Amino acid sequence: MDARMMDAMSADMMSMPGMQSMDMGLMQACMDACAACEQSCTVCAVQGMDCAPSSMNCADMCNTMMRSMLRMQGMTPASMMAMLDACIAMCETCEDMCLQHAETSEVCKMSAQACRACADACQALKESMAV
């Protein structure tokens, strides 16, 4: 995302109680990981394997997480933490399901890796908020 957008988002967040210390670099990394995970899970789901329902749920959760971070109005630290927890849980579930096919499906392997990266990015953002 370009610097002007991040500056605008940062200014919005500074006006919200409890969100003034949000690390915008970690937030950007989390949004990027959510976008990549959404895309890979959507591709994975069309394969029709038994990980498909989990993949679509994960894609939806990642999209919701990313969109929530893009429009911070109405977000509180508690709601952000809950959203991050939900995204982490969904990514870990999907990762586990996709890993069952990772040896035979490059798409499932890619999806599992994207899920892990997204869960890690969400966890990093969450940990930065707890400080």
PDB file of C-alpha atoms in Angstrom:
ATOM      1  CA  MET A   1       0.000   0.000   0.000  1.00  0.00           C
ATOM      2  CA  ASP A   2       1.384   3.375  -0.734  1.00  0.00           C
ATOM      3  CA  ALA A   3       2.649   5.659   2.002  1.00  0.00           C
ATOM      4  CA  ARG A   4      -0.189   8.179   1.603  1.00  0.00           C
ATOM      5  CA  MET A   5      -2.785   5.500   2.358  1.00  0.00           C
ATOM      6  CA  MET A   6      -0.854   4.298   5.400  1.00  0.00           C
ATOM      7  CA  ASP A   7      -0.551   7.908   6.621  1.00  0.00           C
ATOM      8  CA  ALA A   8      -4.303   8.405   6.260  1.00  0.00           C
ATOM      9  CA  MET A   9      -5.041   5.149   8.090  1.00  0.00           C
ATOM     10  CA  SER A  10      -2.560   6.063  10.818  1.00  0.00           C
ATOM     11  CA  ALA A  11      -4.240   9.445  11.309  1.00  0.00           C
ATOM     12  CA  ASP A  12      -7.655   7.744  11.633  1.00  0.00           C
ATOM     13  CA  MET A  13      -6.303   5.344  14.216  1.00  0.00           C
ATOM     14  CA  MET A  14      -4.671   8.054  16.301  1.00  0.00           C
ATOM     15  CA  SER A  15      -8.136   9.497  16.952  1.00  0.00           C
ATOM     16  CA  MET A  16      -9.501   6.185  18.294  1.00  0.00           C
ATOM     17  CA  PRO A  17      -9.201   5.431  22.010  1.00  0.00           C
ATOM     18  CA  GLY A  18      -6.619   2.764  22.730  1.00  0.00           C
ATOM     19  CA  MET A  19      -5.368   2.456  19.135  1.00  0.00           C
ATOM     20  CA  GLN A  20      -2.772   5.237  19.154  1.00  0.00           C
ATOM     21  CA  SER A  21       0.161   2.860  19.517  1.00  0.00           C
ATOM     22  CA  MET A  22      -0.737   0.515  16.643  1.00  0.00           C
ATOM     23  CA  ASP A  23       2.369  -0.493  14.692  1.00  0.00           C
ATOM     24  CA  MET A  24       1.468   0.436  11.118  1.00  0.00           C
ATOM     25  CA  GLY A  25       4.257  -1.701   9.640  1.00  0.00           C
ATOM     26  CA  LEU A  26       2.931  -4.809  11.388  1.00  0.00           C
ATOM     27  CA  MET A  27      -0.599  -3.861  10.403  1.00  0.00           C
ATOM     28  CA  GLN A  28       0.443  -3.574   6.749  1.00  0.00           C
ATOM     29  CA  ALA A  29       2.209  -6.938   6.929  1.00  0.00           C
ATOM     30  CA  CYS A  30      -0.918  -8.470   8.438  1.00  0.00           C
ATOM     31  CA  MET A  31      -3.139  -7.016   5.702  1.00  0.00           C
ATOM     32  CA  ASP A  32      -0.758  -8.308   3.033  1.00  0.00           C
ATOM     33  CA  ALA A  33      -0.704 -11.777   4.620  1.00  0.00           C
ATOM     34  CA  CYS A  34      -4.509 -11.785   4.844  1.00  0.00           C
ATOM     35  CA  ALA A  35      -4.793 -10.874   1.160  1.00  0.00           C
ATOM     36  CA  ALA A  36      -2.349 -13.598   0.116  1.00  0.00           C
ATOM     37  CA  CYS A  37      -4.076 -16.178   2.303  1.00  0.00           C
ATOM     38  CA  GLU A  38      -7.513 -15.253   0.962  1.00  0.00           C
ATOM     39  CA  GLN A  39      -6.290 -15.741  -2.591  1.00  0.00           C
ATOM     40  CA  SER A  40      -4.509 -19.036  -1.994  1.00  0.00           C
ATOM     41  CA  CYS A  41      -7.399 -20.482   0.018  1.00  0.00           C
ATOM     42  CA  THR A  42      -9.875 -19.520  -2.715  1.00  0.00           C
ATOM     43  CA  VAL A  43      -7.735 -21.298  -5.313  1.00  0.00           C
ATOM     44  CA  CYS A  44      -7.379 -24.298  -3.007  1.00  0.00           C
ATOM     45  CA  ALA A  45     -11.134 -24.561  -2.465  1.00  0.00           C
ATOM     46  CA  VAL A  46     -11.908 -25.014  -6.157  1.00  0.00           C
ATOM     47  CA  GLN A  47      -9.922 -28.253  -6.200  1.00  0.00           C
ATOM     48  CA  GLY A  48     -12.854 -29.942  -4.497  1.00  0.00           C
ATOM     49  CA  MET A  49     -10.805 -31.772  -1.868  1.00  0.00           C
ATOM     50  CA  ASP A  50     -12.100 -32.232   1.654  1.00  0.00           C
ATOM     51  CA  CYS A  51     -10.200 -29.110   2.748  1.00  0.00           C
ATOM     52  CA  ALA A  52     -12.431 -26.977   0.500  1.00  0.00           C
ATOM     53  CA  PRO A  53     -14.949 -25.903   3.181  1.00  0.00           C
ATOM     54  CA  SER A  54     -12.153 -24.927   5.545  1.00  0.00           C
ATOM     55  CA  SER A  55     -10.365 -23.103   2.729  1.00  0.00           C
ATOM     56  CA  MET A  56     -13.418 -21.026   1.841  1.00  0.00           C
ATOM     57  CA  ASN A  57     -14.096 -20.211   5.486  1.00  0.00           C
ATOM     58  CA  CYS A  58     -10.486 -19.146   5.876  1.00  0.00           C
ATOM     59  CA  ALA A  59     -10.654 -17.024   2.716  1.00  0.00           C
ATOM     60  CA  ASP A  60     -13.760 -15.293   4.062  1.00  0.00           C
ATOM     61  CA  MET A  61     -12.184 -14.710   7.480  1.00  0.00           C
ATOM     62  CA  CYS A  62      -9.005 -13.291   5.953  1.00  0.00           C
ATOM     63  CA  ASN A  63     -11.050 -10.955   3.763  1.00  0.00           C
ATOM     64  CA  THR A  64     -13.054  -9.789   6.767  1.00  0.00           C
ATOM     65  CA  MET A  65      -9.903  -9.235   8.832  1.00  0.00           C
ATOM     66  CA  MET A  66      -8.256  -7.251   6.050  1.00  0.00           C
ATOM     67  CA  ARG A  67     -11.349  -5.121   5.399  1.00  0.00           C
ATOM     68  CA  SER A  68     -11.744  -4.434   9.115  1.00  0.00           C
ATOM     69  CA  MET A  69      -8.182  -3.157   9.278  1.00  0.00           C
ATOM     70  CA  LEU A  70      -8.737  -0.961   6.234  1.00  0.00           C
ATOM     71  CA  ARG A  71     -11.683   0.804   7.861  1.00  0.00           C
ATOM     72  CA  MET A  72     -10.690   1.188  11.466  1.00  0.00           C
ATOM     73  CA  GLN A  73     -13.683   3.323  12.418  1.00  0.00           C
ATOM     74  CA  GLY A  74     -15.554   1.620  15.217  1.00  0.00           C
ATOM     75  CA  MET A  75     -12.675  -0.717  16.045  1.00  0.00           C
ATOM     76  CA  THR A  76     -11.438  -0.971  19.610  1.00  0.00           C
ATOM     77  CA  PRO A  77      -8.387  -2.791  20.940  1.00  0.00           C
ATOM     78  CA  ALA A  78     -10.661  -5.514  22.350  1.00  0.00           C
ATOM     79  CA  SER A  79     -12.527  -6.032  19.079  1.00  0.00           C
ATOM     80  CA  MET A  80      -9.269  -6.004  17.106  1.00  0.00           C
ATOM     81  CA  MET A  81      -7.809  -8.665  19.426  1.00  0.00           C
ATOM     82  CA  ALA A  82     -10.940 -10.802  19.021  1.00  0.00           C
ATOM     83  CA  MET A  83     -10.777 -10.482  15.234  1.00  0.00           C
ATOM     84  CA  LEU A  84      -7.092 -11.400  15.227  1.00  0.00           C
ATOM     85  CA  ASP A  85      -7.794 -14.429  17.440  1.00  0.00           C
ATOM     86  CA  ALA A  86     -10.544 -15.572  15.073  1.00  0.00           C
ATOM     87  CA  CYS A  87      -8.317 -15.155  12.030  1.00  0.00           C
ATOM     88  CA  ILE A  88      -5.472 -17.048  13.698  1.00  0.00           C
ATOM     89  CA  ALA A  89      -7.807 -19.904  14.637  1.00  0.00           C
ATOM     90  CA  MET A  90      -9.294 -20.147  11.147  1.00  0.00           C
ATOM     91  CA  CYS A  91      -5.861 -20.051   9.493  1.00  0.00           C
ATOM     92  CA  GLU A  92      -4.552 -22.777  11.783  1.00  0.00           C
ATOM     93  CA  THR A  93      -7.586 -24.980  11.086  1.00  0.00           C
ATOM     94  CA  CYS A  94      -7.221 -24.506   7.345  1.00  0.00           C
ATOM     95  CA  GLU A  95      -3.475 -25.086   7.509  1.00  0.00           C
ATOM     96  CA  ASP A  96      -4.052 -28.418   9.274  1.00  0.00           C
ATOM     97  CA  MET A  97      -6.630 -29.484   6.682  1.00  0.00           C
ATOM     98  CA  CYS A  98      -4.472 -28.480   3.716  1.00  0.00           C
ATOM     99  CA  LEU A  99      -1.372 -30.149   5.124  1.00  0.00           C
ATOM    100  CA  GLN A 100      -3.196 -33.469   4.775  1.00  0.00           C
ATOM    101  CA  HIS A 101      -2.900 -33.051   0.982  1.00  0.00           C
ATOM    102  CA  ALA A 102       0.351 -31.091   0.775  1.00  0.00           C
ATOM    103  CA  GLU A 103       2.403 -34.038  -0.469  1.00  0.00           C
ATOM    104  CA  THR A 104       0.099 -34.651  -3.408  1.00  0.00           C
ATOM    105  CA  SER A 105      -1.195 -31.142  -4.113  1.00  0.00           C
ATOM    106  CA  GLU A 106       1.052 -28.156  -4.684  1.00  0.00           C
ATOM    107  CA  VAL A 107      -2.010 -25.925  -4.296  1.00  0.00           C
ATOM    108  CA  CYS A 108      -2.781 -27.333  -0.838  1.00  0.00           C
ATOM    109  CA  LYS A 109       0.879 -26.933   0.122  1.00  0.00           C
ATOM    110  CA  MET A 110       0.809 -23.302  -1.003  1.00  0.00           C
ATOM    111  CA  SER A 111      -2.426 -22.711   0.881  1.00  0.00           C
ATOM    112  CA  ALA A 112      -1.046 -24.242   4.087  1.00  0.00           C
ATOM    113  CA  GLN A 113       2.020 -21.992   3.820  1.00  0.00           C
ATOM    114  CA  ALA A 114      -0.142 -18.905   3.264  1.00  0.00           C
ATOM    115  CA  CYS A 115      -2.297 -19.856   6.253  1.00  0.00           C
ATOM    116  CA  ARG A 116       0.796 -20.192   8.460  1.00  0.00           C
ATOM    117  CA  ALA A 117       2.154 -16.845   7.260  1.00  0.00           C
ATOM    118  CA  CYS A 118      -1.190 -15.160   7.927  1.00  0.00           C
ATOM    119  CA  ALA A 119      -1.550 -16.676  11.394  1.00  0.00           C
ATOM    120  CA  ASP A 120       2.008 -15.560  12.200  1.00  0.00           C
ATOM    121  CA  ALA A 121       1.354 -12.011  10.944  1.00  0.00           C
ATOM    122  CA  CYS A 122      -1.863 -11.777  12.963  1.00  0.00           C
ATOM    123  CA  GLN A 123      -0.047 -13.068  16.047  1.00  0.00           C
ATOM    124  CA  ALA A 124       2.750 -10.514  15.615  1.00  0.00           C
ATOM    125  CA  LEU A 125       0.233  -7.673  15.360  1.00  0.00           C
ATOM    126  CA  LYS A 126      -1.673  -8.978  18.359  1.00  0.00           C
ATOM    127  CA  GLU A 127       1.512  -9.226  20.442  1.00  0.00           C
ATOM    128  CA  SER A 128       2.490  -5.678  19.518  1.00  0.00           C
ATOM    129  CA  MET A 129      -0.879  -4.460  20.803  1.00  0.00           C
ATOM    130  CA  ALA A 130      -0.450  -6.216  24.154  1.00  0.00           C
ATOM    131  CA  VAL A 131       2.617  -4.154  25.022  1.00  0.00           C
TER     132      VAL A 131
END
